[in-house]
Amino acid sequence: HVQLVESGGGSVRPGESLRLSCTASGVTDDQACMAWFRQAPGKERQGVASISINGRNYADSVEGRFTISKDKAKNIVYLQMNTLKSEDSALYYCAAARNLGGVCGEFRDWGQGTQVTVS
């Protein structure tokens, strides 16, 4: 049973930083894809960043400002968010998927989300 728990959200001013954490339990596949998504009110859910043994990927809107990383020993995935903008405000979710030969499969396991507000 996979459980993902996000933490680290909060309210900050534009230009400030936050680091989100996703503590994963039950993810036994070392090659699994882990990702961060976000959803703002009235908008569709958006992929922010993903990480697997095949590398890291970022949405254009966060490239150069956000960094995704993973502590394998602790099974925690981080999202370091720098130079935050008001448009980054959203509920941020952690998700896990199988790695299908270098391509992330469907993200079926999700956390409850952590709120990020930039204003």
XYZ file of N, CA and C in Angstrom:
357
model
N 0.858 -1.191 0.000
C 0.000 0.000 0.000
C 0.889 1.235 0.000
N 0.739 2.082 -1.021
C 1.550 3.289 -1.144
C 0.881 4.440 -0.399
N 1.683 5.128 0.377
C 1.197 6.319 1.065
C 2.171 7.461 0.820
N 1.645 8.591 0.386
C 2.453 9.773 0.113
C 1.942 10.915 0.984
N 2.853 11.521 1.722
C 2.463 12.602 2.620
C 3.317 13.826 2.318
N 2.650 14.898 1.905
C 3.357 16.131 1.581
C 3.423 17.039 2.801
N 4.458 17.871 2.824
C 4.592 18.878 3.860
C 5.450 20.015 3.332
N 5.476 21.113 4.067
C 6.364 22.211 3.705
C 5.688 23.396 3.036
N 4.404 23.288 2.762
C 3.712 24.413 2.142
C 3.578 25.574 3.108
N 3.144 26.707 2.589
C 2.953 27.866 3.433
C 2.674 29.100 2.616
N 2.687 30.240 3.297
C 2.459 31.528 2.650
C 3.757 32.327 2.643
N 4.149 32.776 1.471
C 5.383 33.541 1.323
C 5.139 34.719 0.404
N 6.113 35.605 0.347
C 6.040 36.756 -0.550
C 6.738 36.418 -1.865
N 6.408 37.119 -2.934
C 7.101 36.896 -4.210
C 8.610 37.042 -4.044
N 9.331 36.150 -4.686
C 10.784 36.172 -4.602
C 11.353 35.278 -3.523
N 10.522 34.842 -2.596
C 10.997 33.978 -1.514
C 11.005 32.515 -1.954
N 11.440 31.661 -1.028
C 11.609 30.235 -1.341
C 10.833 29.358 -0.369
N 10.526 28.158 -0.822
C 9.940 27.122 0.012
C 10.511 25.786 -0.442
N 10.559 24.835 0.488
C 10.920 23.478 0.117
C 9.811 22.529 0.545
N 9.240 21.855 -0.420
C 8.219 20.863 -0.143
C 8.862 19.488 0.027
N 8.258 18.681 0.879
C 8.734 17.311 1.089
C 7.587 16.343 0.853
N 7.930 15.205 0.298
C 6.963 14.135 0.100
C 7.564 12.862 0.691
N 7.004 12.422 1.797
C 7.473 11.198 2.429
C 6.680 10.027 1.866
N 7.412 9.095 1.239
C 6.764 7.985 0.552
C 6.965 6.693 1.319
N 5.896 5.968 1.525
C 5.996 4.635 2.115
C 5.277 3.665 1.193
N 5.806 2.448 1.135
C 5.194 1.439 0.280
C 5.619 1.515 -1.168
N 6.489 2.454 -1.506
C 7.010 2.527 -2.879
C 8.271 1.679 -2.907
N 8.143 0.455 -3.339
C 9.251 -0.497 -3.250
C 10.104 -0.538 -4.499
N 9.635 0.057 -5.546
C 10.367 0.035 -6.807
C 11.338 1.210 -6.856
N 12.640 0.910 -6.851
C 13.648 1.970 -6.889
C 13.589 2.765 -8.179
N 13.017 2.160 -9.208
C 12.969 2.839 -10.493
C 11.686 3.642 -10.691
N 10.856 3.686 -9.656
C 9.575 4.379 -9.775
C 9.771 5.850 -10.114
N 8.821 6.393 -10.839
C 8.787 7.816 -11.120
C 8.083 8.519 -9.965
N 8.655 9.607 -9.524
C 8.027 10.445 -8.513
C 7.861 11.831 -9.110
N 6.769 12.478 -8.786
C 6.512 13.771 -9.414
C 5.746 14.694 -8.487
N 5.825 15.957 -8.804
C 5.019 16.991 -8.151
C 4.068 17.583 -9.193
N 2.825 17.714 -8.785
C 1.814 18.371 -9.577
C 1.253 19.531 -8.757
N 0.535 20.420 -9.421
C -0.133 21.489 -8.686
C -1.460 21.820 -9.357
N -2.358 22.344 -8.553
C -3.644 22.749 -9.073
C -4.114 23.997 -8.355
N -4.337 25.041 -9.136
C -4.864 26.297 -8.602
C -6.384 26.301 -8.789
N -7.094 27.067 -7.987
C -8.558 27.122 -8.103
C -8.996 27.493 -9.518
N -9.903 26.712 -10.074
C -10.424 27.002 -11.395
C -9.516 26.594 -12.540
N -8.396 25.974 -12.218
C -7.451 25.573 -13.265
C -7.235 24.070 -13.244
N -6.738 23.542 -14.359
C -6.463 22.120 -14.441
C -5.179 21.787 -13.674
N -5.108 20.552 -13.260
C -3.889 20.096 -12.594
C -2.728 20.112 -13.581
N -1.588 20.555 -13.100
C -0.409 20.742 -13.958
C 0.771 19.970 -13.402
N 1.487 19.272 -14.262
C 2.722 18.638 -13.846
C 3.791 19.681 -13.640
N 4.495 19.608 -12.529
C 5.527 20.591 -12.200
C 6.921 20.026 -12.430
N 7.188 18.857 -11.870
C 8.505 18.253 -11.995
C 8.396 16.763 -11.726
N 9.297 16.001 -12.328
C 9.338 14.564 -12.086
C 10.777 14.102 -11.981
N 10.964 12.961 -11.308
C 12.305 12.416 -11.141
C 12.234 10.893 -11.190
N 13.210 10.295 -11.845
C 13.350 8.847 -11.892
C 14.810 8.558 -12.194
N 15.153 7.275 -12.338
C 16.543 6.951 -12.659
C 16.895 7.455 -14.050
N 15.902 7.808 -14.827
C 16.154 8.297 -16.182
C 16.383 9.800 -16.242
N 16.227 10.468 -15.118
C 16.493 11.890 -15.088
C 15.377 12.705 -14.470
N 15.456 14.014 -14.687
C 14.483 14.948 -14.126
C 13.850 15.746 -15.248
N 12.608 16.093 -15.047
C 11.912 16.924 -16.017
C 11.152 18.014 -15.295
N 11.037 19.162 -15.946
C 10.367 20.315 -15.344
C 9.399 20.947 -16.338
N 8.356 21.526 -15.789
C 7.488 22.357 -16.615
C 8.253 23.619 -16.997
N 7.958 24.131 -18.172
C 8.652 25.342 -18.636
C 8.505 26.489 -17.644
N 7.366 26.563 -17.006
C 7.075 27.692 -16.121
C 7.917 27.689 -14.846
N 8.527 26.544 -14.521
C 9.329 26.476 -13.287
C 10.791 26.163 -13.559
N 11.135 25.882 -14.810
C 12.513 25.557 -15.168
C 13.453 26.656 -14.702
N 14.508 26.251 -14.003
C 15.484 27.216 -13.510
C 15.158 27.787 -12.140
N 13.944 27.603 -11.678
C 13.554 28.109 -10.355
C 13.288 26.972 -9.362
N 12.770 25.867 -9.856
C 12.435 24.731 -8.997
C 13.432 23.597 -9.237
N 13.701 22.841 -8.181
C 14.572 21.668 -8.281
C 13.929 20.502 -7.546
N 13.800 19.379 -8.239
C 13.280 18.166 -7.617
C 14.451 17.256 -7.279
N 14.374 16.633 -6.115
C 15.442 15.723 -5.704
C 14.848 14.620 -4.849
N 15.656 13.591 -4.627
C 15.161 12.451 -3.852
C 16.225 11.965 -2.901
N 15.846 11.765 -1.664
C 16.707 11.131 -0.683
C 16.300 9.661 -0.638
N 17.096 8.805 -1.283
C 16.722 7.395 -1.407
C 16.684 6.693 -0.059
N 17.600 7.042 0.817
C 17.672 6.384 2.120
C 16.421 6.661 2.949
N 15.918 7.893 2.842
C 14.757 8.281 3.637
C 13.452 8.136 2.861
N 13.561 7.880 1.570
C 12.398 7.786 0.695
C 11.567 9.072 0.739
N 12.264 10.177 0.607
C 11.623 11.486 0.583
C 11.963 12.176 -0.737
N 10.963 12.753 -1.348
C 11.166 13.538 -2.554
C 10.947 15.009 -2.195
N 11.870 15.836 -2.622
C 11.809 17.256 -2.304
C 11.509 18.072 -3.550
N 10.910 19.228 -3.317
C 10.765 20.215 -4.374
C 11.222 21.548 -3.800
N 12.416 21.956 -4.190
C 12.944 23.245 -3.770
C 12.411 24.297 -4.729
N 11.717 25.274 -4.197
C 11.085 26.297 -5.025
C 11.687 27.651 -4.675
N 12.383 28.235 -5.638
C 13.016 29.532 -5.442
C 12.348 30.585 -6.311
N 12.579 31.824 -5.956
C 12.039 32.957 -6.721
C 10.556 32.736 -7.023
N 9.805 32.479 -5.989
C 8.394 32.167 -6.163
C 7.620 33.364 -6.695
N 6.622 33.063 -7.508
C 5.770 34.080 -8.103
C 4.322 33.834 -7.671
N 3.503 34.838 -7.818
C 2.100 34.692 -7.423
C 1.419 33.574 -8.203
N 1.841 33.388 -9.441
C 1.238 32.343 -10.265
C 1.649 30.936 -9.842
N 2.573 30.831 -8.905
C 2.943 29.524 -8.358
C 1.986 29.085 -7.247
N 1.103 29.972 -6.843
C 0.147 29.631 -5.785
C -0.754 28.498 -6.243
N -0.833 27.456 -5.439
C -1.627 26.287 -5.807
C -1.550 25.259 -4.687
N -2.355 24.230 -4.829
C -2.227 23.051 -3.974
C -1.259 22.100 -4.678
N -0.191 21.747 -4.000
C 0.846 20.917 -4.587
C 0.701 19.477 -4.112
N 0.719 18.578 -5.086
C 0.556 17.159 -4.809
C 1.798 16.381 -5.200
N 2.094 15.354 -4.435
C 3.132 14.392 -4.764
C 2.440 13.169 -5.361
N 3.085 12.542 -6.342
C 2.492 11.383 -6.990
C 3.575 10.386 -7.373
N 3.172 9.124 -7.506
C 4.102 8.056 -7.871
C 3.544 7.243 -9.029
N 4.455 6.759 -9.865
C 4.064 5.946 -11.016
C 5.148 4.921 -11.306
N 4.781 3.892 -12.001
C 5.768 2.907 -12.423
C 6.612 3.489 -13.550
N 7.863 3.035 -13.581
C 8.752 3.410 -14.663
C 8.647 2.344 -15.739
N 8.132 2.710 -16.882
C 7.907 1.772 -17.975
C 8.998 1.954 -19.029
N 10.147 1.373 -18.743
C 11.234 1.441 -19.710
C 11.698 2.845 -20.010
N 11.706 3.700 -18.992
C 12.184 5.052 -19.193
C 11.084 6.079 -19.327
N 9.864 5.622 -19.379
C 8.717 6.527 -19.470
C 7.845 6.311 -18.245
N 7.443 7.408 -17.623
C 6.586 7.279 -16.450
C 5.198 6.804 -16.870
N 4.716 5.793 -16.148
C 3.367 5.323 -16.416
C 2.338 6.257 -15.807
N 1.120 5.766 -15.695
C 0.058 6.576 -15.111
C 0.318 6.814 -13.635
N 0.141 8.064 -13.200
C 0.316 8.374 -11.786
C -0.960 7.982 -11.052
N -0.886 6.879 -10.309
C -2.072 6.353 -9.649
C -2.081 6.590 -8.152
N -0.919 6.874 -7.599
C -0.819 7.093 -6.155
C -0.570 8.568 -5.897
N -1.397 9.149 -5.036
C -1.346 10.588 -4.790
C -1.391 10.894 -3.304
N -0.747 11.999 -2.942
C -0.870 12.507 -1.594
C -2.079 13.422 -1.479
N -2.258 13.995 -0.306
C -3.404 14.870 -0.046
C -3.136 16.312 -0.444
N -1.879 16.659 -0.646
C -1.553 18.009 -1.079
C -1.118 18.923 0.048
N -0.335 19.925 -0.322
C 0.087 20.955 0.616
C -0.058 22.302 -0.096
N -0.616 23.265 0.596
C -0.951 24.552 -0.020
C 0.253 25.483 -0.050
N 0.455 26.091 -1.202
C 1.479 27.115 -1.366
C 0.774 28.396 -1.816
N 0.989 29.467 -1.071
C 0.391 30.753 -1.406
C 1.492 31.799 -1.496
N 1.543 32.473 -2.624
C 2.563 33.493 -2.847
C 1.846 34.824 -3.089
N 1.995 35.746 -2.168
C 1.320 37.047 -2.310
C 1.991 38.128 -1.482
